[in-house]
Short mmCIF file of C-alpha atoms in Angstrom, two decimals:
data_model
loop_
_atom_site.label_atom_id
_atom_site.label_comp_id
_atom_site.label_asym_id
_atom_site.label_seq_id
_atom_site.Cartn_x
_atom_site.Cartn_y
_atom_site.Cartn_z
CA ALA A 74 17.74 15.72 75.56
CA GLN A 75 21.43 15.25 76.10
CA LYS A 76 22.27 14.28 79.66
CA VAL A 77 25.87 15.49 79.51
CA THR A 78 26.90 18.70 77.82
CA GLN A 79 30.44 19.70 77.02
CA ALA A 80 29.99 23.09 75.43
CA GLN A 81 33.65 23.54 74.51
CA THR A 82 34.27 21.70 71.27
CA GLU A 83 37.95 22.58 71.04
CA ILE A 84 40.39 24.51 73.19
CA SER A 85 43.92 25.57 72.33
CA VAL A 86 46.41 26.68 74.95
CA VAL A 87 50.13 27.21 75.15
CA GLU A 88 52.17 24.89 77.31
CA LYS A 89 52.21 25.78 81.02
CA GLU A 90 48.86 27.52 80.84
CA ASP A 91 46.06 26.31 83.08
CA VAL A 92 42.92 25.10 81.32
CA THR A 93 39.45 24.15 82.55
CA LEU A 94 37.16 21.78 80.68
CA ASP A 95 33.50 22.27 81.46
CA CYS A 96 30.91 19.55 81.98
CA VAL A 97 27.26 20.07 82.81
CA TYR A 98 24.97 17.12 83.44
CA GLU A 99 21.28 16.49 83.85
CA THR A 100 19.66 13.73 85.87
CA ARG A 101 16.60 13.14 88.01
CA ASP A 102 18.35 10.51 90.10
CA THR A 103 19.86 11.46 93.43
CA THR A 104 22.43 8.68 93.17
CA TYR A 105 24.75 8.76 90.20
CA TYR A 106 28.36 8.67 89.15
CA LEU A 107 30.32 11.18 87.12
CA PHE A 108 33.42 10.34 85.12
CA TRP A 109 36.16 11.86 83.03
CA TYR A 110 37.93 9.92 80.30
CA LYS A 111 40.88 10.94 78.14
CA GLN A 112 41.19 9.86 74.52
CA PRO A 113 44.79 10.31 73.34
CA PRO A 114 45.68 10.06 69.64
CA SER A 115 46.04 6.29 70.00
CA GLY A 116 42.26 6.14 70.34
CA GLU A 117 41.46 4.26 73.52
CA LEU A 118 39.46 5.90 76.29
CA VAL A 119 41.54 6.18 79.44
CA PHE A 120 39.76 6.43 82.78
CA LEU A 121 40.72 9.49 84.81
CA ILE A 122 38.23 9.79 87.66
CA ARG A 123 34.90 8.60 89.05
CA ARG A 124 32.94 10.68 91.53
CA ASN A 125 29.70 9.62 93.23
CA SER A 126 26.88 12.06 93.76
CA PHE A 127 27.28 12.08 97.54
CA ASP A 128 30.86 13.22 97.48
CA GLU A 129 31.19 16.87 96.52
CA GLN A 130 34.75 17.22 97.70
CA ASN A 131 37.07 18.53 95.08
CA GLU A 132 39.80 16.13 94.05
CA ILE A 133 43.36 16.79 93.07
CA SER A 134 45.69 14.34 91.40
CA GLY A 135 48.98 15.87 90.40
CA ARG A 136 48.28 18.55 87.81
CA TYR A 137 44.66 17.43 87.47
CA SER A 138 41.82 18.67 89.63
CA TRP A 139 38.06 18.26 89.53
CA ASN A 140 35.37 20.59 90.83
CA PHE A 141 32.01 18.92 91.46
CA GLN A 142 29.12 21.29 92.21
CA LYS A 143 25.67 19.77 92.54
CA SER A 144 24.09 23.22 92.80
CA THR A 145 25.05 23.94 89.21
CA SER A 146 25.10 20.31 88.01
CA SER A 147 28.69 20.72 86.92
CA PHE A 148 31.79 18.56 87.10
CA ASN A 149 34.62 20.62 85.69
CA PHE A 150 38.15 19.43 85.05
CA THR A 151 41.20 21.64 85.38
CA ILE A 152 44.69 20.90 84.14
CA THR A 153 47.34 23.05 85.79
CA ALA A 154 50.53 23.89 83.93
CA SER A 155 49.41 22.04 80.81
CA GLN A 156 51.87 19.97 78.82
CA VAL A 157 51.94 18.87 75.19
CA VAL A 158 51.17 15.31 76.34
CA ASP A 159 47.84 16.55 77.66
CA SER A 160 46.66 17.06 74.08
CA ALA A 161 43.70 14.73 73.65
CA VAL A 162 39.94 14.60 73.53
CA TYR A 163 38.39 14.59 76.97
CA PHE A 164 34.97 13.11 77.65
CA CYS A 165 32.73 13.64 80.63
CA ALA A 166 30.21 10.90 81.41
CA LEU A 167 27.31 10.14 83.74
CA SER A 168 25.82 6.88 84.97
CA GLU A 169 22.60 6.75 86.96
CA ILE A 170 21.34 4.45 89.69
CA ARG A 171 18.59 3.16 87.40
CA ASP A 172 21.37 1.52 85.39
CA PHE A 173 24.96 2.07 86.41
CA ASN A 174 26.08 -0.08 83.49
CA LYS A 175 25.08 2.52 80.93
CA PHE A 176 27.24 5.60 80.49
CA TYR A 177 25.97 8.85 79.04
CA PHE A 178 28.88 10.67 77.47
CA GLY A 179 29.25 14.25 76.39
CA SER A 180 30.44 15.10 72.91
CA GLY A 181 33.98 15.65 74.10
CA THR A 182 36.39 18.59 74.23
CA LYS A 183 39.49 18.48 72.09
CA LEU A 184 42.41 20.04 73.91
CA ASN A 185 45.41 21.23 71.92
CA VAL A 186 48.45 22.14 73.97
CA LYS A 187 51.06 23.91 71.89
CA PRO A 188 54.74 24.09 72.85
CA GLU B 124 47.87 -7.98 80.84
CA ALA B 125 46.36 -7.24 77.45
CA GLY B 126 43.72 -4.54 77.32
CA VAL B 127 40.52 -4.48 75.34
CA THR B 128 41.37 -5.15 71.71
CA GLN B 129 39.26 -4.22 68.74
CA PHE B 130 39.58 -5.34 65.12
CA PRO B 131 39.89 -3.85 62.61
CA SER B 132 41.13 -0.42 63.61
CA HIS B 133 39.71 1.06 60.43
CA SER B 134 37.18 -0.16 57.89
CA VAL B 135 35.94 1.49 54.73
CA ILE B 136 32.99 -0.17 53.02
CA GLU B 137 30.42 0.73 50.45
CA LYS B 138 26.81 1.38 51.30
CA GLY B 139 24.89 -1.87 51.28
CA GLN B 140 27.84 -4.05 52.23
CA THR B 141 28.25 -5.98 55.45
CA VAL B 142 30.88 -5.30 58.07
CA THR B 143 31.73 -7.23 61.21
CA LEU B 144 33.58 -5.60 64.06
CA ARG B 145 35.26 -7.66 66.71
CA CYS B 146 36.04 -6.98 70.34
CA ASP B 147 38.26 -9.05 72.60
CA PRO B 148 37.67 -8.02 76.22
CA ILE B 149 40.16 -8.33 79.02
CA SER B 150 40.43 -11.96 80.01
CA GLY B 151 38.01 -12.84 82.79
CA HIS B 152 35.76 -9.85 82.25
CA ASP B 153 32.15 -11.02 82.15
CA ASN B 154 30.71 -7.64 81.21
CA LEU B 155 31.16 -6.29 77.71
CA TYR B 156 29.76 -3.06 76.29
CA TRP B 157 29.49 -1.52 72.84
CA TYR B 158 29.34 2.21 72.25
CA ARG B 159 29.62 4.38 69.17
CA ARG B 160 30.50 7.95 68.37
CA VAL B 161 28.95 9.36 65.24
CA MET B 162 30.27 12.47 63.46
CA GLY B 163 32.09 13.96 66.43
CA LYS B 164 29.02 13.87 68.61
CA GLU B 165 28.59 12.21 71.97
CA ILE B 166 29.55 8.60 72.54
CA LYS B 167 26.34 6.61 72.76
CA PHE B 168 25.60 3.31 74.45
CA LEU B 169 24.63 0.44 72.18
CA LEU B 170 24.40 -2.65 74.37
CA HIS B 171 25.70 -4.59 77.36
CA PHE B 172 26.53 -8.28 77.59
CA VAL B 173 26.91 -10.28 80.77
CA LYS B 174 28.81 -13.34 79.62
CA GLU B 175 26.92 -14.45 76.51
CA SER B 176 23.60 -12.86 77.44
CA LYS B 177 22.39 -9.46 76.29
CA GLN B 178 21.65 -7.54 79.47
CA ASP B 179 20.57 -4.35 77.76
CA GLU B 180 20.35 -3.67 74.03
CA SER B 181 18.26 -0.53 74.28
CA GLY B 182 20.85 1.53 72.40
CA MET B 183 20.94 -0.56 69.24
CA PRO B 184 19.77 1.81 66.50
CA ASN B 185 17.86 -0.66 64.30
CA ASN B 186 17.71 -4.26 63.16
CA ARG B 187 20.60 -3.81 60.76
CA PHE B 188 22.84 -4.15 63.80
CA LEU B 189 23.47 -7.57 65.33
CA ALA B 190 25.73 -8.18 68.30
CA GLU B 191 26.81 -11.58 69.50
CA ARG B 192 29.02 -12.97 72.19
CA THR B 193 29.10 -16.70 71.73
CA GLY B 194 30.78 -18.49 74.61
CA GLY B 195 30.98 -15.31 76.61
CA THR B 196 34.43 -14.38 75.36
CA TYR B 197 34.90 -12.12 72.35
CA SER B 198 32.02 -10.22 70.79
CA THR B 199 31.13 -9.26 67.25
CA LEU B 200 28.99 -6.42 66.00
CA LYS B 201 27.66 -6.90 62.49
CA VAL B 202 26.13 -4.16 60.40
CA GLN B 203 24.10 -5.48 57.47
CA PRO B 204 23.47 -3.70 55.19
CA ALA B 205 25.57 -0.69 56.11
CA GLU B 206 24.20 2.80 55.53
CA LEU B 207 26.03 6.13 55.31
CA GLU B 208 24.80 7.20 58.75
CA ASP B 209 26.49 4.18 60.33
CA SER B 210 29.87 5.83 59.87
CA GLY B 211 31.58 6.56 63.15
CA VAL B 212 33.87 5.12 65.78
CA TYR B 213 32.68 1.99 67.54
CA PHE B 214 34.08 1.44 71.00
CA CYS B 215 34.07 -1.71 73.05
CA ALA B 216 34.59 -1.82 76.80
CA SER B 217 34.76 -4.54 79.41
CA SER B 218 34.55 -4.81 83.17
CA GLN B 219 35.03 -7.64 85.60
CA ASP B 220 31.88 -6.91 87.54
CA LYS B 221 28.83 -4.80 86.86
CA LEU B 222 29.63 -1.13 87.15
CA ALA B 223 27.39 -0.62 90.17
CA ARG B 224 30.16 -2.03 92.31
CA MET B 225 32.26 0.81 93.66
CA ASN B 226 35.70 -0.38 92.66
CA THR B 227 34.77 -1.68 89.25
CA GLU B 228 36.15 0.15 86.27
CA ALA B 229 35.24 -0.09 82.59
CA PHE B 230 38.23 -0.46 80.29
CA PHE B 231 37.80 0.76 76.74
CA GLY B 232 39.44 -0.34 73.52
CA GLN B 233 40.91 1.97 70.91
CA GLY B 234 37.80 1.80 68.77
CA THR B 235 37.07 0.81 65.18
CA ARG B 236 36.62 3.68 62.77
CA LEU B 237 33.95 2.69 60.28
CA THR B 238 33.47 4.71 57.12
CA VAL B 239 30.56 3.90 54.84
CA VAL B 240 30.85 5.46 51.37
#
């Protein structure tokens, strides 16, 4: 079974719209990390955020914000006032205490921001 | 500082041929990881090196795949013989310490797109 599910395969928005990328995870461990990575057209995966399982506080970084809810096993990512440069594939990932060196990624959500 | 570099960026080979992918981690990073994304699906873990030793190779799909990291610097991933289902994007990542340490981050390369025809 897939440990990380990103149900949205592709999303298209118009610039300045807000957009939320969904991530649902599954783990039996009580200690784990959750991540978001961005893959721009250049191909590399760019780290955006890491959140540990004991910290449910929402985080905001500029136009980016993350909503971590253990009750629903979700770690959603919102981009406010989207820009064309936000166009990329976004991956959510999980690592568990049994082996923090192994990431479980979702299948990614491709975000298209149109001018 | 140079990031994680992967060669080649693209490779197209025929079924049955051999291909070798290379990854140069960030200098000084002892930990090196290989992942792959097949057909737009999730990115899956292949293996983890600590210096030249394989720490975890539980994700290697079969014995047609061979990863090496001689001298603990760059790593190669050889596929021999390649099959159609091996097509995908192969990512390499490196980290200075093991990822259990709070302030340790994994840096990923741009990937090698392998197409087996």
